[in-house]
Amino acid sequence: MLAYLVIREGSKWTDVFRLVPGQAVTLGRAPTNHIVIKDERCSRHHAEIFLAQNQWTLRDLDSRNGTAVGDKQVKGDYLLQPDDVIRIGHVQMKFVHDVSTVFPDSSSIIKRKSVVPADSLDDNDDEASVLQGEEPTQITHRTVQTRFLTPPDQDESLVPKVGRAATVLCRLAFDLAQATDVNQLANLALGGLFEETRVDAGALLLVPRGFRGEPVGSDLEILAWRSDHEDRYHRVSNFLASMVLREGEAVLARNVIDDSVLGGRDSQGEIHASSVICAPVRHASGVMGLLHLYSTKTEIVPDPDDLEFTLAVAETVAVALANLNRRQQLTEDLSQIRGENIQLRERLGVQSEIVGGSTAMGMVAQEIARAAPSRATVLIRGESGVGKELVARAVHYASPRRLGPFVCLNCAALSESLLESELFGHERGAFTGATDRKIGKFEAADGGTLMLDEIGEMSPTIQAKFLRVLEGHPFERVGGTEAIRADVRVIAATNRDLEKDVAEGKFRRDLYFRLHVVEIVVPALRKRIDDIPDLADHFLRKFNEETGRRIRGYTTAAIESMQRYRWPGNVRELKNVVERAVVLSRTDFIDAQDLTLSSLSTAGDSVDVSAIARRYEPISLEDMERRHILATLQATGWNKSRTSSILGIERSTLDRKIRRYGLAEELPNRMG
């Protein structure tokens, strides 16, 4: 099925691309695409066109700005029809089966040098009829297919041998360039050789991939062979193969007697070939294999011209093989990248960016922007479910290490021995079940970022080893002796009071100070209620897409109910509440009765109210606030950032209250 893309950029047609059945054509900004579109609105790998069930299909590859056909946006696959216009950025491509339909009048005047700007043309003007002071081009001949790529109709004896060989070689090179696999390529090459040379048996042999050393004939793999007589093909002798592979020269040998070469058998049972041709299949990287041809009949004797032709075919085969290998490698890389992208999307979900425009989240975004460019260790604090991992990812992808890996490990999910193995890896046989060497998270994150969630759950033994690595010392895998270094930026996260753990001896003081270089406090959801509608809409879109529901939004009562609720589980709880509501809602809008809200108290609401009533004493709100702020400061070791986070006030507000109530007088030893 002949099909073409006629490409138009701006006000002029710039190129015609032929679509070949069996070959997917990729379009995008990356130079590895078949059609490269230099437009910032075009993704690196934007779309592809392929033939499926005799129908040319356009597929958008999840591009950033989308692909359109006419005025219709393409989602997934689109079956192309003749004269469809594909639009990507400012580039238009017309899909046709006959190029002449784009220029129906063969006598039209065609511009030679340039076109006038599109905005200077009237609506009725034909761009192809606009002249730039040039004489019109006169088309004298037209052809759809070159005769040099089809077998000649005339008597071959009347055509000079060199000319005939050149024509066969040209046609063969064209066929080899379209081969979709190595077996097809090998059979095409042998077919061309048997057509033009005087031989009756032969094969294409390749050096095995990854072979080390100097190969001999027995090391080569037979990719394809052909024989015009009853006996099978016999592989080339080690002597000839080694000489051709070593010296890289094609040879023509006569009267070859060798048990490994097929030929007429004499009375002693030996194999006799009248002539043998061996030509190296060589590329810039070295010799890839060889072409082995021979004749077993005295009336069929190849000559030096046959040797020249065989070498030309070998050179063409080498280029085609290199292109096939490169294409296969690109396909494998593309499949791997697509798989990694799918895994990453599954891991990240739709949370590819921080949702929320409140003042509190604006401060978090500013802290991320300040922390990202440095190499400093970052400590992210906040209650469970507030999105500490999302903040860590934002720091990584805004940093110079964004092209490196981002590796996350939850320290609370593993025992001490397993945590050590996960962090530093282990050697085979290090412990029961260690059947293979395992690379640890530190090695996996080399050149990137390692996030350790729930760092406060790390045992003292692991803390000591972890601290040495943070200080730049090499480490060893469990059960190993090799010193390993890794260039890793560490981001730690916790919902624990590390200062209290340090005071109680549960967390190393030196590790605390090593981690506490840059601190980012993520506020609880109840402290940024302005973000609740945005987050609720965000999760509604996500679960609408996943479940196929078409919930249109929330009622006013539902929004007010969510904003009054204290959200002890924070953003994670909100996500689960919305998911349940989307699944069970019977109307187009989620109402307050569709929301399942728990009666659990938050971390700041865990005080027993009845106990407070029993020990009541008459006191003013001002004195109570003073006592509470002082008690919180003392509990956090006068850490103002931690105190302001617990109290739910800004750092500047805390400083004002300290001055107002004269709390600095209560500072132990007056700071020394």
XYZ file of C-alpha atoms in Angstrom, residues 110-648:
539
model
C 6.408 25.814 -9.400
C 8.559 28.258 -7.477
C 12.289 27.635 -7.677
C 13.872 29.674 -4.918
C 11.452 31.076 -2.340
C 7.874 31.764 -1.438
C 6.196 34.986 -0.436
C 5.089 35.271 3.195
C 1.766 33.573 3.850
C 0.261 36.721 5.356
C 0.780 38.607 2.056
C -1.421 36.213 0.067
C -5.104 36.702 -0.554
C -7.487 33.878 0.294
C -7.964 33.115 -3.423
C -4.258 33.050 -4.255
C -2.584 29.732 -5.066
C 0.839 29.695 -3.454
C 2.181 27.458 -6.218
C 1.320 30.104 -8.768
C 3.230 32.955 -7.103
C 6.364 33.913 -9.027
C 9.551 35.454 -7.749
C 10.770 36.729 -11.108
C 11.816 33.226 -12.219
C 11.014 31.374 -15.437
C 8.508 28.585 -14.897
C 9.905 25.070 -14.620
C 8.956 22.744 -17.485
C 8.436 19.143 -16.425
C 9.682 16.860 -19.198
C 9.449 13.356 -17.706
C 7.634 11.596 -14.900
C 8.220 8.161 -13.372
C 6.882 6.296 -10.351
C 9.533 3.580 -10.133
C 13.126 3.539 -11.358
C 14.040 0.849 -13.881
C 17.376 0.338 -12.099
C 15.554 -1.350 -9.203
C 13.694 -3.885 -11.414
C 15.159 -6.777 -13.425
C 15.900 -5.762 -17.056
C 13.558 -6.930 -19.838
C 16.212 -7.007 -22.543
C 18.694 -9.760 -23.305
C 21.325 -9.691 -20.543
C 24.029 -10.728 -23.026
C 23.651 -7.342 -24.725
C 24.333 -5.459 -21.475
C 27.978 -4.975 -20.403
C 28.831 -7.106 -17.375
C 29.978 -4.153 -15.270
C 26.772 -2.262 -15.989
C 24.639 -5.310 -15.232
C 26.523 -5.894 -11.967
C 26.069 -2.248 -10.972
C 22.331 -2.486 -11.617
C 21.999 -5.702 -9.604
C 24.063 -4.172 -6.794
C 21.912 -1.030 -6.763
C 18.729 -3.081 -6.622
C 20.196 -5.350 -3.955
C 21.305 -2.407 -1.791
C 17.774 -1.005 -1.965
C 16.277 -4.359 -0.909
C 18.805 -4.839 1.900
C 18.015 -1.388 3.304
C 14.365 -2.452 3.660
C 15.100 -5.803 5.343
C 13.336 -6.092 8.698
C 15.518 -8.856 10.203
C 18.917 -10.475 9.675
C 17.532 -13.686 8.172
C 15.686 -11.790 5.456
C 18.810 -9.720 4.846
C 20.993 -12.833 4.500
C 18.625 -14.516 2.045
C 18.392 -11.347 -0.063
C 22.189 -11.095 -0.208
C 22.597 -14.739 -1.248
C 19.876 -14.349 -3.866
C 21.698 -11.406 -5.447
C 25.030 -13.232 -5.365
C 23.647 -16.370 -7.001
C 22.025 -14.185 -9.667
C 25.240 -12.413 -10.644
C 28.170 -14.746 -9.783
C 29.062 -18.188 -11.111
C 28.719 -20.303 -7.970
C 26.399 -23.094 -6.875
C 26.662 -22.984 -3.054
C 27.357 -20.430 -0.373
C 26.466 -18.921 2.976
C 26.613 -15.802 5.130
C 28.452 -16.472 8.393
C 28.688 -14.045 11.320
C 30.930 -13.709 14.357
C 28.786 -14.436 17.459
C 27.787 -11.331 19.403
C 30.072 -10.748 22.352
C 32.757 -13.115 21.008
C 36.217 -12.451 22.469
C 39.491 -13.235 20.747
C 40.250 -14.140 17.122
C 37.498 -16.360 15.634
C 38.162 -19.247 13.241
C 35.809 -20.898 10.784
C 34.254 -23.234 13.355
C 33.411 -20.268 15.614
C 31.234 -18.562 13.008
C 27.457 -18.888 13.067
C 25.723 -19.756 9.774
C 23.015 -17.141 9.335
C 21.728 -18.456 5.991
C 22.984 -20.848 3.293
C 22.010 -21.905 -0.232
C 22.956 -24.776 -2.526
C 21.889 -25.620 -6.078
C 22.629 -29.341 -5.841
C 21.616 -32.234 -3.656
C 24.453 -32.008 -1.155
C 24.126 -29.611 1.738
C 26.328 -26.587 2.233
C 29.581 -27.281 4.060
C 31.133 -24.495 6.062
C 34.322 -22.704 5.106
C 37.651 -24.176 6.152
C 39.391 -22.746 9.215
C 42.394 -21.832 7.065
C 40.457 -19.630 4.628
C 38.178 -18.161 7.308
C 41.060 -17.233 9.605
C 43.000 -15.596 6.781
C 40.029 -13.499 5.602
C 38.986 -12.509 9.125
C 42.546 -11.649 10.143
C 43.626 -9.737 7.027
C 40.240 -8.306 6.037
C 40.770 -9.107 2.347
C 38.525 -10.974 -0.086
C 40.137 -14.007 -1.743
C 39.424 -16.172 -4.800
C 40.940 -19.664 -4.568
C 41.040 -22.427 -7.189
C 41.146 -26.215 -6.854
C 40.422 -26.255 -3.128
C 40.547 -29.709 -1.538
C 39.247 -29.749 2.030
C 36.987 -32.026 4.045
C 35.051 -28.964 5.220
C 34.216 -27.685 1.711
C 31.395 -29.240 -0.302
C 32.262 -30.540 -3.740
C 32.417 -33.497 -6.043
C 33.662 -36.520 -4.131
C 36.600 -38.388 -5.673
C 37.618 -41.970 -5.093
C 39.321 -41.158 -1.785
C 36.127 -39.496 -0.405
C 37.622 -36.015 -0.213
C 35.581 -32.935 -1.166
C 36.797 -30.959 -4.124
C 35.641 -27.419 -5.084
C 36.826 -25.936 -8.346
C 36.767 -22.372 -6.941
C 36.019 -20.625 -3.633
C 35.282 -16.953 -2.873
C 35.614 -15.598 0.669
C 34.809 -11.920 1.331
C 34.880 -10.204 4.748
C 31.760 -8.463 6.018
C 33.580 -5.560 7.612
C 32.446 -2.421 9.359
C 34.098 0.415 11.249
C 33.979 -1.660 14.431
C 35.789 -4.585 12.764
C 35.009 -7.715 10.765
C 31.465 -8.892 11.488
C 31.600 -12.119 9.464
C 32.176 -13.305 5.909
C 30.476 -14.382 2.681
C 31.533 -17.846 1.574
C 30.734 -18.925 -2.029
C 32.050 -21.851 -4.047
C 31.544 -23.855 -7.225
C 31.798 -27.631 -7.462
C 31.536 -27.839 -11.262
C 34.435 -27.314 -13.631
C 32.167 -25.614 -16.185
C 31.154 -22.979 -13.605
C 34.257 -21.004 -12.651
C 33.994 -17.595 -10.891
C 36.413 -14.911 -12.089
C 37.926 -11.742 -10.513
C 34.818 -9.755 -11.487
C 32.769 -12.157 -9.348
C 35.196 -11.532 -6.488
C 34.761 -7.773 -6.895
C 30.976 -8.119 -6.910
C 31.002 -10.375 -3.838
C 33.130 -7.869 -1.934
C 30.743 -5.049 -2.928
C 27.807 -7.105 -1.646
C 29.715 -7.861 1.572
C 30.302 -4.142 2.146
C 26.614 -3.427 1.549
C 25.592 -6.259 3.884
C 27.868 -4.836 6.589
C 26.162 -1.446 6.420
C 22.700 -3.048 6.427
C 23.621 -5.273 9.390
C 24.955 -2.295 11.335
C 21.738 -0.384 10.643
C 19.623 -3.357 11.702
C 21.622 -3.765 14.916
C 21.309 -0.068 15.610
C 17.578 -0.159 14.923
C 17.169 -3.169 17.200
C 19.177 -1.447 19.939
C 17.071 1.693 19.622
C 13.901 -0.399 19.770
C 15.119 -2.200 22.889
C 16.144 1.101 24.489
C 12.782 2.611 23.597
C 10.949 -0.376 25.075
C 13.056 -0.147 28.218
C 12.430 3.593 28.538
C 8.710 3.092 27.997
C 8.700 0.383 30.649
C 10.577 2.613 33.080
C 8.162 5.463 32.357
C 5.193 3.197 33.037
C 6.756 2.020 36.309
C 7.533 5.588 37.298
C 3.988 6.700 36.544
C 2.597 3.813 38.550
C 4.886 4.721 41.436
C 4.146 8.433 41.301
C 0.494 8.212 40.281
C -0.760 11.596 39.189
C 1.228 13.415 41.871
C 3.861 14.755 39.513
C 3.665 18.169 41.206
C 2.717 19.644 44.551
C -0.979 20.534 44.683
C -2.045 23.562 46.714
C -1.699 27.307 46.587
C -1.991 28.201 50.264
C 0.508 30.433 52.033
C 1.869 27.435 53.959
C 2.555 25.448 50.786
C 4.012 28.554 49.154
C 6.588 28.644 51.959
C 7.340 24.951 51.405
C 7.871 25.630 47.679
C 10.294 28.446 48.537
C 12.233 26.171 50.886
C 12.410 23.510 48.154
C 13.766 26.083 45.691
C 16.448 27.183 48.166
C 17.460 23.652 49.143
C 17.471 22.013 45.677
C 20.641 23.578 44.112
C 22.928 22.603 47.009
C 24.430 19.237 47.969
C 23.325 19.637 51.590
C 21.430 16.894 53.391
C 17.736 17.726 53.775
C 15.525 16.723 56.713
C 11.799 16.749 55.892
C 9.468 16.769 58.897
C 5.739 16.406 59.120
C 2.949 14.112 60.211
C 2.279 10.843 58.466
C 0.462 11.303 55.161
C 1.336 14.953 54.495
C 3.397 14.156 51.367
C 7.014 14.115 52.570
C 8.079 11.823 49.709
C 6.480 14.182 47.202
C 8.520 17.073 48.645
C 11.667 14.935 48.429
C 10.982 14.220 44.753
C 10.446 17.920 44.135
C 13.853 18.662 45.706
C 15.496 15.981 43.539
C 13.926 17.049 40.224
C 14.725 20.714 40.892
C 18.372 19.899 41.662
C 21.395 19.391 39.358
C 20.973 15.649 40.034
C 17.556 15.462 38.326
C 18.947 13.274 35.510
C 20.261 10.787 38.078
C 18.181 8.151 39.898
C 15.789 8.900 42.740
C 15.697 5.958 45.161
C 13.328 5.757 48.128
C 13.538 3.400 51.123
C 11.213 3.158 54.128
C 13.347 2.395 57.166
C 10.344 1.353 59.267
C 9.330 -1.442 56.898
C 12.432 -3.633 57.417
C 14.226 -5.373 60.248
C 17.750 -4.289 61.183
C 19.487 -7.024 59.133
C 17.302 -6.510 56.080
C 17.679 -2.728 56.307
C 21.467 -3.053 56.258
C 21.256 -5.310 53.200
C 18.865 -2.902 51.449
C 21.088 0.094 52.155
C 24.514 -1.338 51.427
C 23.794 -4.529 49.445
C 25.154 -8.003 50.087
C 27.412 -10.599 48.512
C 26.338 -14.047 47.464
C 26.284 -16.381 50.476
C 26.422 -13.542 53.011
C 23.442 -15.077 54.819
C 20.791 -17.724 54.306
C 18.830 -16.885 51.174
C 21.530 -14.654 49.643
C 21.797 -16.643 46.410
C 23.112 -13.723 44.333
C 24.978 -10.483 44.799
C 22.611 -7.576 45.456
C 23.322 -3.887 44.838
C 22.234 -1.701 47.766
C 20.241 1.518 47.620
C 23.372 3.624 48.041
C 24.958 2.102 44.914
C 21.657 2.266 43.018
C 21.372 5.987 43.813
C 24.939 6.835 42.715
C 24.847 10.217 40.992
C 21.319 10.879 42.240
C 19.283 11.149 45.424
C 18.477 8.644 48.181
C 15.408 9.332 50.316
C 15.172 7.547 53.653
C 11.647 7.718 55.002
C 10.995 7.215 58.723
C 14.672 7.784 59.528
C 13.830 7.780 63.235
C 13.089 4.046 63.078
C 16.699 3.194 62.170
C 18.485 1.079 64.784
C 21.600 2.478 66.571
C 23.864 -0.047 64.806
C 22.710 0.992 61.339
C 22.836 4.649 62.407
C 26.578 4.350 63.088
C 27.344 2.772 59.701
C 25.012 5.184 57.940
C 26.760 8.149 59.552
C 30.157 7.004 58.223
C 28.799 6.864 54.687
C 27.262 10.324 55.087
C 30.676 11.617 56.127
C 32.106 10.415 52.809
C 33.711 7.148 53.928
C 33.491 4.042 51.707
C 31.260 1.145 52.733
C 31.203 -2.604 52.156
C 28.397 -4.882 51.125
C 27.169 -7.319 53.761
C 29.551 -10.269 53.592
C 31.952 -8.401 51.287
C 35.409 -6.834 51.598
C 35.441 -4.472 48.603
C 35.396 -0.760 49.543
C 32.631 1.023 47.621
C 32.053 4.738 47.234
C 28.869 6.373 46.012
C 28.080 9.986 45.149
C 24.663 10.296 46.749
C 22.622 13.167 48.175
C 20.564 12.030 51.170
C 17.103 13.323 51.996
C 15.703 12.054 55.306
C 12.083 12.227 56.413
C 10.414 11.579 59.742
C 7.242 12.193 61.730
C 9.007 11.600 65.052
C 10.344 14.131 67.520
C 14.043 13.504 66.859
C 15.106 15.995 69.549
C 13.229 13.958 72.146
C 14.735 10.735 70.765
C 18.217 12.259 71.039
C 17.555 13.291 74.635
C 16.353 9.755 75.464
C 19.329 8.125 73.703
C 17.221 6.539 70.968
C 18.859 8.535 68.153
C 22.531 9.419 67.747
C 23.257 13.052 68.476
C 26.021 13.284 65.821
C 23.729 11.755 63.169
C 20.972 14.202 64.098
C 23.259 17.186 63.526
C 24.549 15.643 60.276
C 20.990 15.276 58.978
C 19.693 18.567 60.344
C 21.459 20.784 57.774
C 18.426 21.990 55.812
C 15.003 21.417 57.336
C 11.676 21.534 55.496
C 8.530 21.298 57.621
C 5.461 20.118 55.702
C 2.302 21.428 57.408
C -0.563 19.125 58.266
C -3.653 19.315 56.052
C -5.764 20.849 58.857
C -3.325 23.801 58.890
C -3.876 24.570 55.207
C -7.606 24.158 54.709
C -7.472 26.449 51.663
C -5.780 23.579 49.779
C -8.541 21.051 50.517
C -10.793 21.999 47.528
C -7.817 21.863 45.125
C -6.676 18.490 46.458
C -10.218 17.124 46.386
C -10.618 18.151 42.723
C -7.196 16.681 41.913
C -8.112 13.271 43.350
C -11.578 13.419 41.784
C -10.040 13.739 38.302
C -7.650 10.875 39.053
C -10.308 8.412 40.208
C -12.787 9.474 37.529
C -10.190 8.437 34.964
C -9.313 5.183 36.752
C -12.879 4.032 37.377
C -14.555 5.433 34.276
C -17.025 7.416 36.403
C -18.125 10.908 35.392
C -18.544 12.614 38.776
C -18.786 16.337 38.042
C -17.758 17.763 41.423
C -18.733 18.330 45.043
C -21.720 19.952 46.676
C -21.185 22.988 48.897
C -22.033 20.868 51.939
C -19.332 18.348 51.020
C -16.658 21.040 50.680
C -17.657 22.622 53.993
C -17.631 19.224 55.694
C -14.124 18.498 54.402
C -12.841 21.893 55.524
C -14.289 21.462 59.036
C -12.802 17.985 59.443
C -9.427 17.728 61.220
C -7.906 15.089 58.839
C -5.789 12.995 61.236
C -4.534 11.010 58.215
C -3.754 14.174 56.260
C -3.557 14.094 52.431
C -3.397 10.307 52.350
C -6.728 10.108 54.202
C -8.296 12.708 51.885
C -7.210 10.662 48.868
C -8.829 7.497 50.278
C -12.037 9.344 51.231
C -12.408 10.752 47.721
C -11.696 7.356 46.126
C -14.428 5.711 48.193
C -16.874 8.515 47.406
C -16.207 8.249 43.652
C -16.839 4.502 43.712
C -20.024 4.609 45.824
C -21.630 7.923 44.845
C -25.002 7.507 43.111
C -25.271 11.053 41.722
C -23.187 13.339 39.554
C -22.015 15.324 42.589
C -20.387 14.063 45.783
C -22.385 15.155 48.822
C -21.422 15.309 52.497
C -23.217 12.015 53.147
C -20.918 10.297 50.603
C -17.840 11.198 52.679
C -16.728 8.652 55.260
C -14.907 10.674 57.924
C -13.395 8.995 60.996
C -13.706 10.014 64.641
C -9.980 9.659 65.309
C -8.193 12.566 66.919
C -5.195 14.266 65.360
C -1.704 14.417 66.799
C -2.563 17.809 68.308
C -5.977 16.719 69.642
C -4.920 13.741 71.748
C -5.374 15.441 75.126
C -8.058 13.972 77.413
C -10.618 16.781 77.833
C -12.166 15.239 80.932
C -8.780 15.126 82.603
C -8.336 18.836 81.902
C -11.725 19.541 83.484
C -10.792 17.603 86.637
C -7.631 19.672 87.218
C -9.218 23.008 86.334
C -7.783 26.181 87.806
C -8.954 29.727 87.131
C -6.461 31.263 84.684
C -6.639 33.804 81.871
C -6.225 32.814 78.241
C -3.114 34.994 78.076
C -1.446 33.164 80.972
C -2.504 29.812 79.514
C -0.977 30.738 76.130
C 2.246 31.829 77.845
C 2.505 28.556 79.776
C 1.747 26.451 76.696
C 4.295 28.230 74.492
C 6.948 27.950 77.216
C 6.223 24.241 77.729
C 6.470 23.594 73.992
C 9.767 25.497 73.734
C 11.206 23.491 76.620
C 9.987 20.185 75.109
C 11.709 20.957 71.799
C 14.930 22.233 73.375
C 14.065 25.778 72.305
C 13.941 24.750 68.639
C 11.807 27.581 67.301
C 11.097 25.968 63.925
C 9.836 22.806 65.573
C 7.862 24.793 68.142
C 6.137 26.970 65.546
C 5.224 23.819 63.584
C 3.637 22.199 66.682
C 1.775 25.366 67.630
C 0.606 25.948 64.071
